[in-house]
Amino acid sequence: MPIPGYDPEDIDEQLESRLDDEEIEDRLSDSELEAYRNGDANLMDFLDEDEIGGILDR
């Protein structure tokens, strides 16, 4: 999900820095987790706007 005015790669890096592996696993389904780990998708592809905002506001 693109967020106007922000580089998706920067946001994804920030999300990854604020979530440990267990939190990522808890937030994603098995198929999402597989796509994420294979590099076919990033966290922004699976998290909604509220989740992203909550994580970045930590």
PDB file of N, CA, C and O in Angstrom:
ATOM      1  N   MET A   1       0.831  -1.161   0.000  1.00  0.00           N
ATOM      2  CA  MET A   1       0.000   0.000   0.000  1.00  0.00           C
ATOM      3  C   MET A   1       0.883   1.233   0.000  1.00  0.00           C
ATOM      4  O   MET A   1       1.603   1.465   0.954  1.00  0.00           O
ATOM      5  N   PRO A   2       0.899   2.014  -1.061  1.00  0.00           N
ATOM      6  CA  PRO A   2       1.721   3.209  -1.118  1.00  0.00           C
ATOM      7  C   PRO A   2       1.198   4.314  -0.207  1.00  0.00           C
ATOM      8  O   PRO A   2      -0.004   4.478  -0.036  1.00  0.00           O
ATOM      9  N   ILE A   3       2.104   5.041   0.378  1.00  0.00           N
ATOM     10  CA  ILE A   3       1.758   6.186   1.196  1.00  0.00           C
ATOM     11  C   ILE A   3       2.350   7.406   0.516  1.00  0.00           C
ATOM     12  O   ILE A   3       3.567   7.498   0.347  1.00  0.00           O
ATOM     13  N   PRO A   4       1.508   8.341   0.062  1.00  0.00           N
ATOM     14  CA  PRO A   4       1.992   9.505  -0.686  1.00  0.00           C
ATOM     15  C   PRO A   4       3.065  10.279   0.077  1.00  0.00           C
ATOM     16  O   PRO A   4       2.947  10.512   1.269  1.00  0.00           O
ATOM     17  N   GLY A   5       4.119  10.652  -0.632  1.00  0.00           N
ATOM     18  CA  GLY A   5       5.169  11.464  -0.043  1.00  0.00           C
ATOM     19  C   GLY A   5       6.262  10.689   0.663  1.00  0.00           C
ATOM     20  O   GLY A   5       7.168  11.292   1.229  1.00  0.00           O
ATOM     21  N   TYR A   6       6.199   9.380   0.655  1.00  0.00           N
ATOM     22  CA  TYR A   6       7.193   8.571   1.347  1.00  0.00           C
ATOM     23  C   TYR A   6       7.751   7.522   0.407  1.00  0.00           C
ATOM     24  O   TYR A   6       7.037   6.973  -0.416  1.00  0.00           O
ATOM     25  N   ASP A   7       9.028   7.223   0.576  1.00  0.00           N
ATOM     26  CA  ASP A   7       9.672   6.170  -0.198  1.00  0.00           C
ATOM     27  C   ASP A   7       9.313   4.833   0.458  1.00  0.00           C
ATOM     28  O   ASP A   7       9.653   4.608   1.625  1.00  0.00           O
ATOM     29  N   PRO A   8       8.648   3.945  -0.252  1.00  0.00           N
ATOM     30  CA  PRO A   8       8.241   2.661   0.327  1.00  0.00           C
ATOM     31  C   PRO A   8       9.405   1.860   0.900  1.00  0.00           C
ATOM     32  O   PRO A   8       9.246   1.193   1.922  1.00  0.00           O
ATOM     33  N   GLU A   9      10.561   1.935   0.285  1.00  0.00           N
ATOM     34  CA  GLU A   9      11.706   1.186   0.811  1.00  0.00           C
ATOM     35  C   GLU A   9      12.133   1.725   2.167  1.00  0.00           C
ATOM     36  O   GLU A   9      12.498   0.949   3.055  1.00  0.00           O
ATOM     37  N   ASP A  10      12.093   3.040   2.348  1.00  0.00           N
ATOM     38  CA  ASP A  10      12.446   3.627   3.642  1.00  0.00           C
ATOM     39  C   ASP A  10      11.461   3.204   4.721  1.00  0.00           C
ATOM     40  O   ASP A  10      11.852   2.866   5.841  1.00  0.00           O
ATOM     41  N   ILE A  11      10.186   3.229   4.385  1.00  0.00           N
ATOM     42  CA  ILE A  11       9.168   2.836   5.361  1.00  0.00           C
ATOM     43  C   ILE A  11       9.319   1.363   5.707  1.00  0.00           C
ATOM     44  O   ILE A  11       9.250   0.980   6.872  1.00  0.00           O
ATOM     45  N   ASP A  12       9.565   0.525   4.721  1.00  0.00           N
ATOM     46  CA  ASP A  12       9.722  -0.896   4.982  1.00  0.00           C
ATOM     47  C   ASP A  12      10.928  -1.145   5.884  1.00  0.00           C
ATOM     48  O   ASP A  12      10.857  -1.958   6.802  1.00  0.00           O
ATOM     49  N   GLU A  13      12.014  -0.433   5.657  1.00  0.00           N
ATOM     50  CA  GLU A  13      13.202  -0.574   6.517  1.00  0.00           C
ATOM     51  C   GLU A  13      12.877  -0.162   7.951  1.00  0.00           C
ATOM     52  O   GLU A  13      13.312  -0.815   8.902  1.00  0.00           O
ATOM     53  N   GLN A  14      12.107   0.902   8.113  1.00  0.00           N
ATOM     54  CA  GLN A  14      11.722   1.342   9.453  1.00  0.00           C
ATOM     55  C   GLN A  14      10.832   0.303  10.132  1.00  0.00           C
ATOM     56  O   GLN A  14      10.989   0.027  11.325  1.00  0.00           O
ATOM     57  N   LEU A  15       9.911  -0.267   9.376  1.00  0.00           N
ATOM     58  CA  LEU A  15       9.059  -1.314   9.935  1.00  0.00           C
ATOM     59  C   LEU A  15       9.895  -2.500  10.391  1.00  0.00           C
ATOM     60  O   LEU A  15       9.703  -3.012  11.502  1.00  0.00           O
ATOM     61  N   GLU A  16      10.804  -2.932   9.548  1.00  0.00           N
ATOM     62  CA  GLU A  16      11.652  -4.077   9.892  1.00  0.00           C
ATOM     63  C   GLU A  16      12.508  -3.788  11.125  1.00  0.00           C
ATOM     64  O   GLU A  16      12.759  -4.685  11.927  1.00  0.00           O
ATOM     65  N   SER A  17      12.952  -2.557  11.283  1.00  0.00           N
ATOM     66  CA  SER A  17      13.800  -2.223  12.435  1.00  0.00           C
ATOM     67  C   SER A  17      13.000  -2.191  13.740  1.00  0.00           C
ATOM     68  O   SER A  17      13.571  -2.350  14.811  1.00  0.00           O
ATOM     69  N   ARG A  18      11.696  -2.002  13.655  1.00  0.00           N
ATOM     70  CA  ARG A  18      10.862  -1.908  14.855  1.00  0.00           C
ATOM     71  C   ARG A  18      10.170  -3.226  15.217  1.00  0.00           C
ATOM     72  O   ARG A  18       9.595  -3.345  16.289  1.00  0.00           O
ATOM     73  N   LEU A  19      10.184  -4.184  14.313  1.00  0.00           N
ATOM     74  CA  LEU A  19       9.556  -5.479  14.555  1.00  0.00           C
ATOM     75  C   LEU A  19      10.610  -6.573  14.619  1.00  0.00           C
ATOM     76  O   LEU A  19      11.481  -6.647  13.756  1.00  0.00           O
ATOM     77  N   ASP A  20      10.514  -7.428  15.629  1.00  0.00           N
ATOM     78  CA  ASP A  20      11.413  -8.576  15.619  1.00  0.00           C
ATOM     79  C   ASP A  20      10.773  -9.700  14.803  1.00  0.00           C
ATOM     80  O   ASP A  20       9.622  -9.593  14.370  1.00  0.00           O
ATOM     81  N   ASP A  21      11.515 -10.752  14.566  1.00  0.00           N
ATOM     82  CA  ASP A  21      11.032 -11.846  13.715  1.00  0.00           C
ATOM     83  C   ASP A  21       9.711 -12.430  14.211  1.00  0.00           C
ATOM     84  O   ASP A  21       8.820 -12.740  13.419  1.00  0.00           O
ATOM     85  N   GLU A  22       9.583 -12.572  15.527  1.00  0.00           N
ATOM     86  CA  GLU A  22       8.360 -13.158  16.079  1.00  0.00           C
ATOM     87  C   GLU A  22       7.150 -12.259  15.817  1.00  0.00           C
ATOM     88  O   GLU A  22       6.063 -12.744  15.475  1.00  0.00           O
ATOM     89  N   GLU A  23       7.318 -10.946  15.941  1.00  0.00           N
ATOM     90  CA  GLU A  23       6.215 -10.030  15.670  1.00  0.00           C
ATOM     91  C   GLU A  23       5.807 -10.081  14.199  1.00  0.00           C
ATOM     92  O   GLU A  23       4.623 -10.017  13.876  1.00  0.00           O
ATOM     93  N   ILE A  24       6.790 -10.175  13.315  1.00  0.00           N
ATOM     94  CA  ILE A  24       6.490 -10.287  11.882  1.00  0.00           C
ATOM     95  C   ILE A  24       5.707 -11.569  11.613  1.00  0.00           C
ATOM     96  O   ILE A  24       4.701 -11.556  10.918  1.00  0.00           O
ATOM     97  N   GLU A  25       6.160 -12.670  12.208  1.00  0.00           N
ATOM     98  CA  GLU A  25       5.479 -13.950  12.025  1.00  0.00           C
ATOM     99  C   GLU A  25       4.041 -13.890  12.540  1.00  0.00           C
ATOM    100  O   GLU A  25       3.136 -14.478  11.943  1.00  0.00           O
ATOM    101  N   ASP A  26       3.823 -13.186  13.653  1.00  0.00           N
ATOM    102  CA  ASP A  26       2.481 -13.085  14.231  1.00  0.00           C
ATOM    103  C   ASP A  26       1.542 -12.248  13.366  1.00  0.00           C
ATOM    104  O   ASP A  26       0.340 -12.474  13.349  1.00  0.00           O
ATOM    105  N   ARG A  27       2.075 -11.275  12.652  1.00  0.00           N
ATOM    106  CA  ARG A  27       1.248 -10.362  11.859  1.00  0.00           C
ATOM    107  C   ARG A  27       0.909 -10.899  10.469  1.00  0.00           C
ATOM    108  O   ARG A  27      -0.057 -10.459   9.863  1.00  0.00           O
ATOM    109  N   LEU A  28       1.715 -11.831   9.956  1.00  0.00           N
ATOM    110  CA  LEU A  28       1.530 -12.311   8.592  1.00  0.00           C
ATOM    111  C   LEU A  28       1.003 -13.735   8.569  1.00  0.00           C
ATOM    112  O   LEU A  28       1.334 -14.545   9.430  1.00  0.00           O
ATOM    113  N   SER A  29       0.211 -14.041   7.561  1.00  0.00           N
ATOM    114  CA  SER A  29      -0.235 -15.419   7.355  1.00  0.00           C
ATOM    115  C   SER A  29       0.953 -16.228   6.825  1.00  0.00           C
ATOM    116  O   SER A  29       1.983 -15.661   6.467  1.00  0.00           O
ATOM    117  N   ASP A  30       0.794 -17.522   6.756  1.00  0.00           N
ATOM    118  CA  ASP A  30       1.876 -18.377   6.263  1.00  0.00           C
ATOM    119  C   ASP A  30       2.280 -18.010   4.840  1.00  0.00           C
ATOM    120  O   ASP A  30       3.465 -17.931   4.526  1.00  0.00           O
ATOM    121  N   SER A  31       1.295 -17.790   3.976  1.00  0.00           N
ATOM    122  CA  SER A  31       1.620 -17.458   2.584  1.00  0.00           C
ATOM    123  C   SER A  31       2.254 -16.067   2.480  1.00  0.00           C
ATOM    124  O   SER A  31       3.166 -15.861   1.680  1.00  0.00           O
ATOM    125  N   GLU A  32       1.787 -15.118   3.295  1.00  0.00           N
ATOM    126  CA  GLU A  32       2.393 -13.783   3.302  1.00  0.00           C
ATOM    127  C   GLU A  32       3.826 -13.854   3.804  1.00  0.00           C
ATOM    128  O   GLU A  32       4.725 -13.225   3.236  1.00  0.00           O
ATOM    129  N   LEU A  33       4.039 -14.618   4.859  1.00  0.00           N
ATOM    130  CA  LEU A  33       5.371 -14.766   5.429  1.00  0.00           C
ATOM    131  C   LEU A  33       6.333 -15.389   4.415  1.00  0.00           C
ATOM    132  O   LEU A  33       7.477 -14.950   4.281  1.00  0.00           O
ATOM    133  N   GLU A  34       5.863 -16.365   3.681  1.00  0.00           N
ATOM    134  CA  GLU A  34       6.687 -16.995   2.658  1.00  0.00           C
ATOM    135  C   GLU A  34       7.074 -15.984   1.566  1.00  0.00           C
ATOM    136  O   GLU A  34       8.236 -15.898   1.166  1.00  0.00           O
ATOM    137  N   ALA A  35       6.103 -15.209   1.097  1.00  0.00           N
ATOM    138  CA  ALA A  35       6.374 -14.193   0.077  1.00  0.00           C
ATOM    139  C   ALA A  35       7.346 -13.140   0.608  1.00  0.00           C
ATOM    140  O   ALA A  35       8.261 -12.708  -0.097  1.00  0.00           O
ATOM    141  N   TYR A  36       7.171 -12.738   1.849  1.00  0.00           N
ATOM    142  CA  TYR A  36       8.058 -11.754   2.482  1.00  0.00           C
ATOM    143  C   TYR A  36       9.483 -12.297   2.572  1.00  0.00           C
ATOM    144  O   TYR A  36      10.444 -11.627   2.205  1.00  0.00           O
ATOM    145  N   ARG A  37       9.620 -13.517   3.062  1.00  0.00           N
ATOM    146  CA  ARG A  37      10.956 -14.116   3.227  1.00  0.00           C
ATOM    147  C   ARG A  37      11.636 -14.394   1.889  1.00  0.00           C
ATOM    148  O   ARG A  37      12.853 -14.363   1.802  1.00  0.00           O
ATOM    149  N   ASN A  38      10.850 -14.661   0.852  1.00  0.00           N
ATOM    150  CA  ASN A  38      11.422 -14.910  -0.472  1.00  0.00           C
ATOM    151  C   ASN A  38      11.781 -13.618  -1.194  1.00  0.00           C
ATOM    152  O   ASN A  38      12.342 -13.653  -2.290  1.00  0.00           O
ATOM    153  N   GLY A  39      11.407 -12.480  -0.620  1.00  0.00           N
ATOM    154  CA  GLY A  39      11.690 -11.196  -1.250  1.00  0.00           C
ATOM    155  C   GLY A  39      10.691 -10.814  -2.333  1.00  0.00           C
ATOM    156  O   GLY A  39      10.915  -9.864  -3.080  1.00  0.00           O
ATOM    157  N   ASP A  40       9.587 -11.544  -2.395  1.00  0.00           N
ATOM    158  CA  ASP A  40       8.553 -11.254  -3.394  1.00  0.00           C
ATOM    159  C   ASP A  40       7.624 -10.129  -2.954  1.00  0.00           C
ATOM    160  O   ASP A  40       6.851  -9.605  -3.762  1.00  0.00           O
ATOM    161  N   ALA A  41       7.674  -9.762  -1.668  1.00  0.00           N
ATOM    162  CA  ALA A  41       6.811  -8.719  -1.118  1.00  0.00           C
ATOM    163  C   ALA A  41       7.509  -8.113   0.090  1.00  0.00           C
ATOM    164  O   ALA A  41       8.458  -8.682   0.621  1.00  0.00           O
ATOM    165  N   ASN A  42       7.009  -6.959   0.508  1.00  0.00           N
ATOM    166  CA  ASN A  42       7.550  -6.355   1.726  1.00  0.00           C
ATOM    167  C   ASN A  42       6.423  -6.180   2.731  1.00  0.00           C
ATOM    168  O   ASN A  42       5.262  -6.485   2.443  1.00  0.00           O
ATOM    169  N   LEU A  43       6.754  -5.705   3.913  1.00  0.00           N
ATOM    170  CA  LEU A  43       5.746  -5.588   4.966  1.00  0.00           C
ATOM    171  C   LEU A  43       4.611  -4.650   4.581  1.00  0.00           C
ATOM    172  O   LEU A  43       3.463  -4.870   4.943  1.00  0.00           O
ATOM    173  N   MET A  44       4.932  -3.604   3.838  1.00  0.00           N
ATOM    174  CA  MET A  44       3.897  -2.656   3.433  1.00  0.00           C
ATOM    175  C   MET A  44       2.840  -3.296   2.540  1.00  0.00           C
ATOM    176  O   MET A  44       1.718  -2.807   2.454  1.00  0.00           O
ATOM    177  N   ASP A  45       3.185  -4.389   1.882  1.00  0.00           N
ATOM    178  CA  ASP A  45       2.219  -5.086   1.039  1.00  0.00           C
ATOM    179  C   ASP A  45       1.124  -5.763   1.862  1.00  0.00           C
ATOM    180  O   ASP A  45       0.039  -6.018   1.354  1.00  0.00           O
ATOM    181  N   PHE A  46       1.417  -6.053   3.126  1.00  0.00           N
ATOM    182  CA  PHE A  46       0.502  -6.846   3.941  1.00  0.00           C
ATOM    183  C   PHE A  46      -0.108  -6.103   5.120  1.00  0.00           C
ATOM    184  O   PHE A  46      -1.123  -6.534   5.656  1.00  0.00           O
ATOM    185  N   LEU A  47       0.502  -5.019   5.552  1.00  0.00           N
ATOM    186  CA  LEU A  47      -0.010  -4.289   6.710  1.00  0.00           C
ATOM    187  C   LEU A  47      -0.903  -3.139   6.246  1.00  0.00           C
ATOM    188  O   LEU A  47      -0.632  -2.515   5.228  1.00  0.00           O
ATOM    189  N   ASP A  48      -1.942  -2.871   7.018  1.00  0.00           N
ATOM    190  CA  ASP A  48      -2.806  -1.746   6.647  1.00  0.00           C
ATOM    191  C   ASP A  48      -2.253  -0.445   7.237  1.00  0.00           C
ATOM    192  O   ASP A  48      -1.303  -0.447   8.021  1.00  0.00           O
ATOM    193  N   GLU A  49      -2.852   0.640   6.844  1.00  0.00           N
ATOM    194  CA  GLU A  49      -2.382   1.975   7.217  1.00  0.00           C
ATOM    195  C   GLU A  49      -2.300   2.156   8.736  1.00  0.00           C
ATOM    196  O   GLU A  49      -1.340   2.719   9.255  1.00  0.00           O
ATOM    197  N   ASP A  50      -3.304   1.668   9.460  1.00  0.00           N
ATOM    198  CA  ASP A  50      -3.314   1.798  10.914  1.00  0.00           C
ATOM    199  C   ASP A  50      -2.186   0.997  11.561  1.00  0.00           C
ATOM    200  O   ASP A  50      -1.554   1.458  12.514  1.00  0.00           O
ATOM    201  N   GLU A  51      -1.956  -0.214  11.053  1.00  0.00           N
ATOM    202  CA  GLU A  51      -0.872  -1.038  11.589  1.00  0.00           C
ATOM    203  C   GLU A  51       0.476  -0.364  11.351  1.00  0.00           C
ATOM    204  O   GLU A  51       1.314  -0.312  12.253  1.00  0.00           O
ATOM    205  N   ILE A  52       0.679   0.137  10.152  1.00  0.00           N
ATOM    206  CA  ILE A  52       1.938   0.802   9.808  1.00  0.00           C
ATOM    207  C   ILE A  52       2.138   2.024  10.708  1.00  0.00           C
ATOM    208  O   ILE A  52       3.214   2.202  11.292  1.00  0.00           O
ATOM    209  N   GLY A  53       1.111   2.844  10.852  1.00  0.00           N
ATOM    210  CA  GLY A  53       1.204   4.018  11.707  1.00  0.00           C
ATOM    211  C   GLY A  53       1.516   3.650  13.151  1.00  0.00           C
ATOM    212  O   GLY A  53       2.351   4.296  13.788  1.00  0.00           O
ATOM    213  N   GLY A  54       0.869   2.626  13.665  1.00  0.00           N
ATOM    214  CA  GLY A  54       1.118   2.196  15.034  1.00  0.00           C
ATOM    215  C   GLY A  54       2.539   1.710  15.259  1.00  0.00           C
ATOM    216  O   GLY A  54       3.151   2.008  16.282  1.00  0.00           O
ATOM    217  N   ILE A  55       3.071   0.990  14.300  1.00  0.00           N
ATOM    218  CA  ILE A  55       4.434   0.480  14.413  1.00  0.00           C
ATOM    219  C   ILE A  55       5.436   1.629  14.327  1.00  0.00           C
ATOM    220  O   ILE A  55       6.382   1.701  15.107  1.00  0.00           O
ATOM    221  N   LEU A  56       5.226   2.533  13.394  1.00  0.00           N
ATOM    222  CA  LEU A  56       6.158   3.643  13.211  1.00  0.00           C
ATOM    223  C   LEU A  56       6.094   4.642  14.364  1.00  0.00           C
ATOM    224  O   LEU A  56       7.072   5.349  14.610  1.00  0.00           O
ATOM    225  N   ASP A  57       4.979   4.700  15.091  1.00  0.00           N
ATOM    226  CA  ASP A  57       4.840   5.629  16.214  1.00  0.00           C
ATOM    227  C   ASP A  57       5.451   5.091  17.496  1.00  0.00           C
ATOM    228  O   ASP A  57       5.459   5.790  18.504  1.00  0.00           O
ATOM    229  N   ARG A  58       5.956   3.876  17.485  1.00  0.00           N
ATOM    230  CA  ARG A  58       6.554   3.286  18.687  1.00  0.00           C
ATOM    231  C   ARG A  58       7.707   4.100  19.172  1.00  0.00           C
ATOM    232  O   ARG A  58       8.513   4.608  18.489  1.00  0.00           O
TER     233      ARG A  58
END
